XYZ file of C-alpha atoms in Angstrom:
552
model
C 0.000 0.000 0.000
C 1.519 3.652 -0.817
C 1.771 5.982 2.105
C -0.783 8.081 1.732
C 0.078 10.266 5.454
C 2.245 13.167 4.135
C 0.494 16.458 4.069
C 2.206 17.729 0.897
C 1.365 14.044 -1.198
C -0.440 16.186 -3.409
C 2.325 17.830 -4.847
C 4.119 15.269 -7.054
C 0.795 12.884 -6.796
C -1.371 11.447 -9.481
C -4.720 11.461 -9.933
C -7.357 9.794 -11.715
C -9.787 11.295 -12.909
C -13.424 9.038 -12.835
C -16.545 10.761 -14.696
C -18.942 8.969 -12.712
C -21.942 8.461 -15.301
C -19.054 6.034 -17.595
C -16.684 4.560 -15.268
C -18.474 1.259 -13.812
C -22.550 0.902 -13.367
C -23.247 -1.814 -10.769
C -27.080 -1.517 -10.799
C -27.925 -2.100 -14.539
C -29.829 0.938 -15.276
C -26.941 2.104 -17.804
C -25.543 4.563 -15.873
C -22.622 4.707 -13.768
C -22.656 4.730 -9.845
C -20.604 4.388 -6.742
C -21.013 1.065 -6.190
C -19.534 0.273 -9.700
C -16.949 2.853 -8.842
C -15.924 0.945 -5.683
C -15.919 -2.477 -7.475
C -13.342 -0.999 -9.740
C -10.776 0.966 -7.981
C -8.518 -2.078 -7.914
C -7.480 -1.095 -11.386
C -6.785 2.683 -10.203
C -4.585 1.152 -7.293
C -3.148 -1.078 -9.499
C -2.524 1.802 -12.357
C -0.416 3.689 -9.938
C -2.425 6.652 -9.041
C -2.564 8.304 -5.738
C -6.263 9.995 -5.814
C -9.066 10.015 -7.880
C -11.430 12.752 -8.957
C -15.244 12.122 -8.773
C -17.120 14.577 -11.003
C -20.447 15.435 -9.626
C -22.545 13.215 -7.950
C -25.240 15.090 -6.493
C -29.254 15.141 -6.882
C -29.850 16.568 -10.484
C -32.455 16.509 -12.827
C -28.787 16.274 -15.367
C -29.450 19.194 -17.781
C -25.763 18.989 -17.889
C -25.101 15.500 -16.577
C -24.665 16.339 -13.006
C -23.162 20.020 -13.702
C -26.795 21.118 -12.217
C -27.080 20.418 -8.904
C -29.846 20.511 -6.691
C -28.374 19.512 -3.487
C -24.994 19.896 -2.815
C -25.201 17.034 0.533
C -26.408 14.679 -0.727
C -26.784 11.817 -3.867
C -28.695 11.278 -6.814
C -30.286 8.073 -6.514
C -29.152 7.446 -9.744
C -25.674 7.416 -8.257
C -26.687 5.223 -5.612
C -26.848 6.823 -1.765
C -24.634 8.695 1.112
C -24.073 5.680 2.365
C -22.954 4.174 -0.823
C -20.151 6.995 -0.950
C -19.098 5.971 2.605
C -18.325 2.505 1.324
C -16.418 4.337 -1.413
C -14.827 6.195 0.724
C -13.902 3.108 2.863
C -12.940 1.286 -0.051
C -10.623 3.721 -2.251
C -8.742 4.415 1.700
C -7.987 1.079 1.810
C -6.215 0.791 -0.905
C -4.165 3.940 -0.482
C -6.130 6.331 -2.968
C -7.070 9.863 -1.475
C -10.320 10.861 -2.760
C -11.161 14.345 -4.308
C -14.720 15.633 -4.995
C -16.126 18.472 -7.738
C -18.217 21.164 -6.039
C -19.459 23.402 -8.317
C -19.937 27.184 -6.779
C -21.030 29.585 -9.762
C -24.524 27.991 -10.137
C -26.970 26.174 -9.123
C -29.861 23.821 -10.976
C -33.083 25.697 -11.537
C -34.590 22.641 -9.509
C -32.455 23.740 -6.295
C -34.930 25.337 -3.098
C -33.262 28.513 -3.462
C -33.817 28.871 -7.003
C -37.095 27.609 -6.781
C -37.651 30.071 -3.685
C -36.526 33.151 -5.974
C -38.933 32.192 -8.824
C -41.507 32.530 -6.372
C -40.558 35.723 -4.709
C -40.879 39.759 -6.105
C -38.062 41.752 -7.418
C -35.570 43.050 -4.894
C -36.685 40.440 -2.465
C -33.772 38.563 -0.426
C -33.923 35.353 -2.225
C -33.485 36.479 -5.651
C -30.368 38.426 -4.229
C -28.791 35.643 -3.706
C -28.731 34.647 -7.657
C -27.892 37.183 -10.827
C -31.744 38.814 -11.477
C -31.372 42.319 -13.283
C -34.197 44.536 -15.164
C -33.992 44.052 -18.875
C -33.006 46.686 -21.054
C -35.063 48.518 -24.152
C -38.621 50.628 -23.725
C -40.461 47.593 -21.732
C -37.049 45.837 -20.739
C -37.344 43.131 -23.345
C -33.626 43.300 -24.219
C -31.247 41.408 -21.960
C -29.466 43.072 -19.247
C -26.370 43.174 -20.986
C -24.509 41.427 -23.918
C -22.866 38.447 -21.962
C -23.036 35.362 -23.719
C -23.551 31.508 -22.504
C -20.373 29.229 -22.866
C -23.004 26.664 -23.936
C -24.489 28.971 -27.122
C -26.848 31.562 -27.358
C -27.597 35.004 -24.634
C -26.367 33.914 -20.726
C -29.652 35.713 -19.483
C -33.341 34.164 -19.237
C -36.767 36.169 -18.760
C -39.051 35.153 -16.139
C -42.607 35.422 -16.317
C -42.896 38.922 -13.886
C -40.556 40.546 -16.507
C -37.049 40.048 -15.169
C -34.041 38.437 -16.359
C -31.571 35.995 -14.580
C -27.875 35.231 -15.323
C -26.604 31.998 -16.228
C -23.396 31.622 -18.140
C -24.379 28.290 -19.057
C -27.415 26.260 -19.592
C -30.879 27.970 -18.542
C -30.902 24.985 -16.162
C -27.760 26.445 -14.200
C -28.740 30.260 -12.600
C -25.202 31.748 -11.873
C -24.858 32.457 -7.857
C -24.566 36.171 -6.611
C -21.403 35.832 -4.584
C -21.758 38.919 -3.230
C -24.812 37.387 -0.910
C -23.794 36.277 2.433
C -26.362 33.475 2.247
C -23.830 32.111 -0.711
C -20.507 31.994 0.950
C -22.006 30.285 4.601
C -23.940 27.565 2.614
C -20.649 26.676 0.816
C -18.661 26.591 4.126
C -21.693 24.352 5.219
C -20.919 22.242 2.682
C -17.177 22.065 2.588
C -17.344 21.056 6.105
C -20.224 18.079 5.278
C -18.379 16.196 2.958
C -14.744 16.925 4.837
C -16.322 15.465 8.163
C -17.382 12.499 5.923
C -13.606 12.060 5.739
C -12.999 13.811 1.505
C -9.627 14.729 1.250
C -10.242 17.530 -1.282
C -12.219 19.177 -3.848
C -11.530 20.253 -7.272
C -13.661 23.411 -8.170
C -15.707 23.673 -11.234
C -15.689 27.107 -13.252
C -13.087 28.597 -10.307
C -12.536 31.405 -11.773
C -15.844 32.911 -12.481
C -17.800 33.059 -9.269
C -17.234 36.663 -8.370
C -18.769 39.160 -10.889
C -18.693 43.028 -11.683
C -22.514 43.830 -10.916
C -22.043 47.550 -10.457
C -25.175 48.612 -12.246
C -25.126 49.680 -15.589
C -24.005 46.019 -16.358
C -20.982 46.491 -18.569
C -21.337 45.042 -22.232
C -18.165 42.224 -23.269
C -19.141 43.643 -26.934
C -18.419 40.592 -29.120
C -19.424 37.716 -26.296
C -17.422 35.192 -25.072
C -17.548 32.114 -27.921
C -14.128 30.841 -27.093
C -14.027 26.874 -25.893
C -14.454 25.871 -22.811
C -11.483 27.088 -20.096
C -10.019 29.384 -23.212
C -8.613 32.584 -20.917
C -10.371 35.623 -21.259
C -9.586 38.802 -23.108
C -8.406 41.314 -21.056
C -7.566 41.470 -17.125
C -11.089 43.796 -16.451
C -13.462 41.105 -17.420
C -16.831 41.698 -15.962
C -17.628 37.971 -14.725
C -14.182 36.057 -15.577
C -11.276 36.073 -13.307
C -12.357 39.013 -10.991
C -9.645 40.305 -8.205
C -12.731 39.363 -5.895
C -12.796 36.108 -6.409
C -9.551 35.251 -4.575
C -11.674 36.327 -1.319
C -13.622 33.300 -1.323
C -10.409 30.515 -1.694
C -8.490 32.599 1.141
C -11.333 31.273 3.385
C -11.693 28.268 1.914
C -7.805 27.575 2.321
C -8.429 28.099 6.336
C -11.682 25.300 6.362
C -9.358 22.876 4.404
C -6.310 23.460 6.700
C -8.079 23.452 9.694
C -8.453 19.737 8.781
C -5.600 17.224 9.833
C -3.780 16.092 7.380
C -5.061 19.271 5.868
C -6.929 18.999 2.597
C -6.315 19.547 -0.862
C -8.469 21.794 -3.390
C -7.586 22.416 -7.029
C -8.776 24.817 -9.334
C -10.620 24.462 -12.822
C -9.192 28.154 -13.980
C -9.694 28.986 -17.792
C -7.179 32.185 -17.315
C -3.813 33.625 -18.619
C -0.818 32.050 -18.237
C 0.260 34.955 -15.697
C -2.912 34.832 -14.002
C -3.193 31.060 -13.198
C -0.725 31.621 -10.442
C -2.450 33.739 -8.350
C -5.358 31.255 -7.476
C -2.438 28.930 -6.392
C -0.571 31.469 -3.514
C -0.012 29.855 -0.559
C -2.905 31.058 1.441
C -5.422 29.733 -1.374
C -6.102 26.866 -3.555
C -3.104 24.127 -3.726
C -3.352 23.198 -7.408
C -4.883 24.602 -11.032
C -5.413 22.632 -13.866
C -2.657 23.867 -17.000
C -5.211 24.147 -19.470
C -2.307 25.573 -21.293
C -0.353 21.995 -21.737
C -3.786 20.413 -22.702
C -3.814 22.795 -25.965
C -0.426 22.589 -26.981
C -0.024 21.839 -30.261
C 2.147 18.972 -31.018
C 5.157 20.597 -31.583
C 8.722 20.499 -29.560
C 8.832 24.672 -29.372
C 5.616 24.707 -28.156
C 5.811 22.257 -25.529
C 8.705 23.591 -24.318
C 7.487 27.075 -24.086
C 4.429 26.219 -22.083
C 6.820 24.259 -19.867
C 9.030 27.048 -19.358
C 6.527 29.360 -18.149
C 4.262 27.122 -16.324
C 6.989 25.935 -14.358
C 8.311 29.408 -14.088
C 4.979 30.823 -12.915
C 4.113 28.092 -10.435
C 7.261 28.268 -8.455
C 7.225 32.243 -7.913
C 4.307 31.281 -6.157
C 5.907 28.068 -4.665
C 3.795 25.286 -5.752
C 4.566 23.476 -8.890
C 1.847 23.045 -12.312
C -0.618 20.665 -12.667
C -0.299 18.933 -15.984
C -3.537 17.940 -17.805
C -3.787 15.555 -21.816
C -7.289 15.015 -21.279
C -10.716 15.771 -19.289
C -14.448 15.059 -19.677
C -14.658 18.729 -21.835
C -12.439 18.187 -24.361
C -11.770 16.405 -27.601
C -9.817 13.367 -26.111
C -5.942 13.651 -26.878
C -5.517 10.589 -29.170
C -7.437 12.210 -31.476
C -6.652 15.905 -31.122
C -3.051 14.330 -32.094
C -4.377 12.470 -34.895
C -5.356 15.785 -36.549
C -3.502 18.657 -38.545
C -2.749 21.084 -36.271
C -4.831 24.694 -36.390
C -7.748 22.490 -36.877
C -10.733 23.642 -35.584
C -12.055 20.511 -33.115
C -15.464 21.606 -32.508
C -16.397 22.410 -36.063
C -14.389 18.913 -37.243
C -16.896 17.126 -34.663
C -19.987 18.617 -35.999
C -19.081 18.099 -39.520
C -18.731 14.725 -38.820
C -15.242 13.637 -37.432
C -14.402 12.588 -41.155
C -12.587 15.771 -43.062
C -9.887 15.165 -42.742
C -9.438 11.902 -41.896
C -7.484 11.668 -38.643
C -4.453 9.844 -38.315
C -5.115 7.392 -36.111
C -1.389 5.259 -35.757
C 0.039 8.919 -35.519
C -2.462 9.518 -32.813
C -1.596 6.736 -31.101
C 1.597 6.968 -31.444
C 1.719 10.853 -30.184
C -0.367 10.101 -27.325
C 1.783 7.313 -25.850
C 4.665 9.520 -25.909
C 2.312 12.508 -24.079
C 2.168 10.553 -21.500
C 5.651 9.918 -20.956
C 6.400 13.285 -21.116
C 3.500 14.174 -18.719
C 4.791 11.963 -16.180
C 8.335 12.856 -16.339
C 7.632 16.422 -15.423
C 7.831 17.923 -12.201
C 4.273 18.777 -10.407
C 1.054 16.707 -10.747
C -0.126 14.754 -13.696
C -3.963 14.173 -13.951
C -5.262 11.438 -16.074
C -8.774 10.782 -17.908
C -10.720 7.697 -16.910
C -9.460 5.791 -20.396
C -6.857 7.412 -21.662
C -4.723 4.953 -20.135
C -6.608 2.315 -22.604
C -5.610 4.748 -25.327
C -9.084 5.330 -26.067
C -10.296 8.121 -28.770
C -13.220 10.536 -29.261
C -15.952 8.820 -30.439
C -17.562 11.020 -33.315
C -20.071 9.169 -34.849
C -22.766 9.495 -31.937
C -25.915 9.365 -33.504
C -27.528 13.101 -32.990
C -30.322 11.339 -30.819
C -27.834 10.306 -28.354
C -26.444 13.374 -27.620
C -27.004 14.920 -24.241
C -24.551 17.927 -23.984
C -26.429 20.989 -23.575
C -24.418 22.721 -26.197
C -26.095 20.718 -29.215
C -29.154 22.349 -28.267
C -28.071 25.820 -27.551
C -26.153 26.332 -30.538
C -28.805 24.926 -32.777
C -27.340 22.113 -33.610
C -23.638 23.569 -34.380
C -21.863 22.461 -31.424
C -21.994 18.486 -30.939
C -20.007 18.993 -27.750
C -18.474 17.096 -25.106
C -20.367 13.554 -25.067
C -17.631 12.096 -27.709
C -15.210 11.632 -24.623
C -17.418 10.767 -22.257
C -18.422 7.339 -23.677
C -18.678 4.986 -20.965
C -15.493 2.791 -19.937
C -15.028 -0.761 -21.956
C -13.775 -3.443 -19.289
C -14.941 -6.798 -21.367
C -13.649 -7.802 -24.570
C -17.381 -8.813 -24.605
C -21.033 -7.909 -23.397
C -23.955 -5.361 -24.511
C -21.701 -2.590 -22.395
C -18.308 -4.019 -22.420
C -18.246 -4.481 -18.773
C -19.700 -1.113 -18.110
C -22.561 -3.150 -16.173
C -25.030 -5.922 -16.237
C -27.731 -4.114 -18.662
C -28.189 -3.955 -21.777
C -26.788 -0.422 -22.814
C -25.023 2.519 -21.720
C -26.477 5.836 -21.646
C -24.241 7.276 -23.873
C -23.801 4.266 -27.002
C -20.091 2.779 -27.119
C -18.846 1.988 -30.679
C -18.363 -1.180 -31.793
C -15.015 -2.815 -31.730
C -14.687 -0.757 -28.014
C -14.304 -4.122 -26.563
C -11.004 -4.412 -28.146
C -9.544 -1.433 -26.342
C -10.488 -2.626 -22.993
C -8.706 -3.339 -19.642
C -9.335 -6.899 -20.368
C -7.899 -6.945 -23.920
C -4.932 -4.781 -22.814
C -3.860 -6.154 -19.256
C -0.832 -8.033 -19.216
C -0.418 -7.693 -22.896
C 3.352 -5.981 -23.387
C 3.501 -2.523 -25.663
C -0.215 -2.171 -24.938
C -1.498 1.425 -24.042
C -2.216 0.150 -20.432
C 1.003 -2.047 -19.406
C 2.954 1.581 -20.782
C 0.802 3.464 -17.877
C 1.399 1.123 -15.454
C 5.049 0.623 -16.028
C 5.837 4.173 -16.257
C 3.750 5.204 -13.008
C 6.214 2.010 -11.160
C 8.856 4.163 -12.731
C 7.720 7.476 -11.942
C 6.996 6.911 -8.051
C 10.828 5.789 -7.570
C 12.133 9.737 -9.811
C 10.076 11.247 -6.674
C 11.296 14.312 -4.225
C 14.010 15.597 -6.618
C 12.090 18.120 -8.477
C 14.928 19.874 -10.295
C 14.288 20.402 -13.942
C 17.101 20.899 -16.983
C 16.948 20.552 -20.375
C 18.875 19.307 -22.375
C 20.996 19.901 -25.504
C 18.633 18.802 -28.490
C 18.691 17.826 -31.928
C 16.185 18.924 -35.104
C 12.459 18.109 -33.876
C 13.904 16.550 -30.242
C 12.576 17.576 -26.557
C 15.459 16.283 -23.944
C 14.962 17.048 -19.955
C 16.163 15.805 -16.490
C 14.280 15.570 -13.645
C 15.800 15.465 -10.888
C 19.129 13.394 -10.950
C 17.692 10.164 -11.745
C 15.644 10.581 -14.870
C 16.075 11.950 -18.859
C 13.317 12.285 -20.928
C 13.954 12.679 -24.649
C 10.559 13.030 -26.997
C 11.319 12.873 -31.075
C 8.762 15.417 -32.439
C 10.891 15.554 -35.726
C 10.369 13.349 -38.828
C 13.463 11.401 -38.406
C 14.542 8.892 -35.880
C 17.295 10.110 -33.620
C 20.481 8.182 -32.198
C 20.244 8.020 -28.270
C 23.258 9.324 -26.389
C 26.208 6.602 -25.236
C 25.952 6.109 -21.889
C 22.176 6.525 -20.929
C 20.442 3.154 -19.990
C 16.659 2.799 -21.694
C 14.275 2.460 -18.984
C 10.935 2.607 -20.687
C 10.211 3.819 -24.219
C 6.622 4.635 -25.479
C 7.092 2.561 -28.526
C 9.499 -0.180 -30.533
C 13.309 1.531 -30.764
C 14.758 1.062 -34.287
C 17.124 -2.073 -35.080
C 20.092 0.153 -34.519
C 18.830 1.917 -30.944
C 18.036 5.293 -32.584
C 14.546 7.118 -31.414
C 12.084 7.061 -33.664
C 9.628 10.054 -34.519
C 6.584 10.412 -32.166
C 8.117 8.586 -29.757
C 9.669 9.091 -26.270
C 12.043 7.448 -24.206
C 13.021 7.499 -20.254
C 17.014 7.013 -19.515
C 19.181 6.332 -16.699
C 21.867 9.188 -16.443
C 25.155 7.591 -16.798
C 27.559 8.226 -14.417
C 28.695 11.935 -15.580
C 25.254 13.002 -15.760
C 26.398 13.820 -19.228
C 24.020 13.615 -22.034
């Protein structure tokens, strides 16, 4: 069993992340729960990982698959029950893995009390203050408060039927929280506390940097929207509801309710900010981690990897924490594929179009993606991995437009598909109507066919397979820990060369040609087959033993 009593594990940890609707479904009603989630987390201990991430599991009605919640202490029955999560809890403990839970503080579902309370209440009253409800604008304020635009597509405001208009900078379903309201901020410390006294040992914290917002009436206009992806940074430093000064207020306090804890707890940040901003939500009296959304958009490319590198690693340590590297999450285009594409390609329009022009190359992919990962893990800081990328799975793009569920397909009018390509559920079976997903007949999201063939079954104990790579290279990884020096390394045409630490070189061939590796440096795991003669081939990465010089 790993040792899992350090305060600081967190900083060189890894953690799994599980997107509970597709990781295991124990009851049979398609959809995944914690009791399949327990049943399973013998292949997270055995992977390697330290922690896992559970995305939402809270009563919903799901207008964005959990993303909506309607009580934050508690769980949907479709998830199973609190007492289910205790046995999770138990579980995932035992076998050394710290457990980290999404809260999600900018909104709400329009099924929560509160919300439900507001609807029902006048204008100016105390429990619409504690959402975003502003007169409309034009002659009989039938224009929307302001300009401000939904991540998901279409305006971020909604009328009600009294003539007033409500904020939500996503779905409808998901009224954005007035931070300001002191009702807010003691609810959330209410539940903080509930699910760290059922013995959590963190949270990571959806849409962190937008909870505080500029409401100083007029409303200021963003005059053009804000239609980047998901996470894309803001323009500008004055945003009115992205990445507000304010906003630090509220992890200050939560950094004394998590250290107040013993061993204290561990909170990371879902940020979608600039690359000189991201530090600030990781200062020592606030949150301990934020994602490098960064990283997860780098092109593949050996200047721009080491670039983002360079500064994240720069950035994090003026602040004294290290990054926190990200390939893949449940809102992106899953990295196998992004890879397997020419670059400046535009994802979401590729998806909607049909994920067939152009045709993605899927050995490169493959290929590219194996070596990610081996220059994820070599990296100092945190590494957090996608339920599946560790199976090498891809997007799946040929959903059938019935099946979707994101909210986006909808609120774009059908030019968005969105985010349900890389949340297909998990394939564990070679075999069965779900793979292994669970004992019915179907997932709620449909898996391709052939899925079976990526599986854990398929893949374990089969050598040069996408999973034995993971698990040998987190074996690997664990014994390169508490050195956290960082160098590179002289490189050739198209070549990324680091150490970490004293014990570890990393050398990734972006270049077309494959590249001799230096005399003297013992191969300890490579992402794929060296050539006949030793040399490193393209789109492929390799993990030496120093030799005794520390020469390279």
């Amino acid at each position: 069993m790993k040792d899992t009593t350090t305060a600081d594990w967190w900083r060189e940890s890894v953690v799994y992340q599980i997107y509970v609707p597709s990781f295991a479904d124990a009851d049979g009603d398609g959809i995944g729960d914690l009791r399949g989630i327990a049943g399973r987390l013998g292949h997270v201990a055995r992977l390697g990982a330290d922690a896992v991430w559970l995305t939402p599991f809270y009563p919903s009605p799901w207008a964005d698959a959990g993303y909506d919640v309607a009580d934050y202490r508690d769980v949907d029955p479709r998830h199973g029950t609190l007492d289910d999560f205790r046995e999770l809890l138990a579980r995932a403990h035992g076998l050394g893995l710290r457990v980290i839970i999404d809260v999600v503080p900018n909104h709400v579902s329009d099924r929560h009390p509160w919300f439900r309370e507001a609807l029902a209440a006048p204008p100016g009253s105390a429990a619409r203050d504690r959402f975003v409800f502003r007169d409309g604008r034009g002659e009989n304020g039938e224009l929307p408060p302001a300009d401000w635009q939904s991540k998901f597509g279409g305006p971020a405001w909604t009328r009600v039927p009294d003539g007033q208009w409500y904020m939500h900078i996503f779905a409808a379903e998901q009224p954005d929280l007035n931070w300001d309201n002191g009702d807010v901020w003691a609810d959330f410390e209410k539940t903080l506390r509930f699910w760290l006294d059922l013995g959590v040992d963190g949270f990571r914290i959806d849409v962190a940097h937008g909870l505080r917002k500029d409401l100083t009436p007029p409303l200021r206009d963003t005059h053009g929207g804000d239609t980047a992806p998901l996470n894309a940074p803001p323009e500008g430093d004055d945003h009115p509801f992205w990445d507000r000064d304010e906003v630090h207020e509220v992890y200050r306090a939560w950094r004394k309710i998590t250290d107040s804890y013993d061993p204290p707890r561990v909170t990371v940040a879902e940020a979608g900010v600039s690359a000189h901003r991201l530090p600030l939500y990781t200062r020592p009296d606030e949150l301990h981690q934020a994602f490098n959304f960064f990283y997860l958009r780098c092109p593949w490319d050996a200047c721009a990897f080491r670039e983002v590198v360079d500064t994240s690693l720069a950035e994090a340590r003026a602040v004294g924490t290290l990054p926190t590297w990200v390939l893949s999450n449940h809102d992106v285009m899953r990295h196998v594929t992004r890879y397997a594409l020419p670059p400046g390609i535009d994802h979401r329009a590729w998806l909607t179009a049909g994920g067939r022009v152009p045709e993605p190359d899927t050995a490169a992919g493959e290929l590219r993606a194996r070596s990610a990962a081996l220059l994820t893990l070599a990296l100092p800081g945190t590494s957090y991995l996608y339920q599946g990328e560790e199976l090498g799975l891809p997007e799946v793009t040929d959903l059938p437009e019935a099946a979707l569920r994101d909210p986006m397909w909808e609120r774009t009018g059908h030019r968005v598909r969105g985010r349900d390509g890389c949340r297909v559920p998990m394939p564990w079976t070679r075999e069965g109507p779900s793979y292994g997903f669970g004992p019915g007949e179907a997932a709620w999201l449909p898996q391709p066919a052939g899925w079976g063939g990526r599986s854990v079954a398929a893949q374990e104990g089969r050598p040069g397979s996408f999973l034995e790579l993971y698990r040998e290279a987190l074996r690997l990884r664990r014994e390169a820990l508490g050195d956290v020096s960082f160098t590179w390394l002289p490189a050739r045409g198209g070549e990324l060369a680091f150490r970490k630490g004293a014990g570890l070189v990393c050398r990734v061939n972006f270049g077309a040609d494959p590249l001799p590796l230096p005399a003297g440096e013992r191969v300890l795991l490579a992402s794929g087959p060296l050539t006949p003669d030793g040399a490193l081939p393209p789109d492929t990465a390799v993990w030496l033993a120093p030799g005794a010089s520390g020469a390279s």
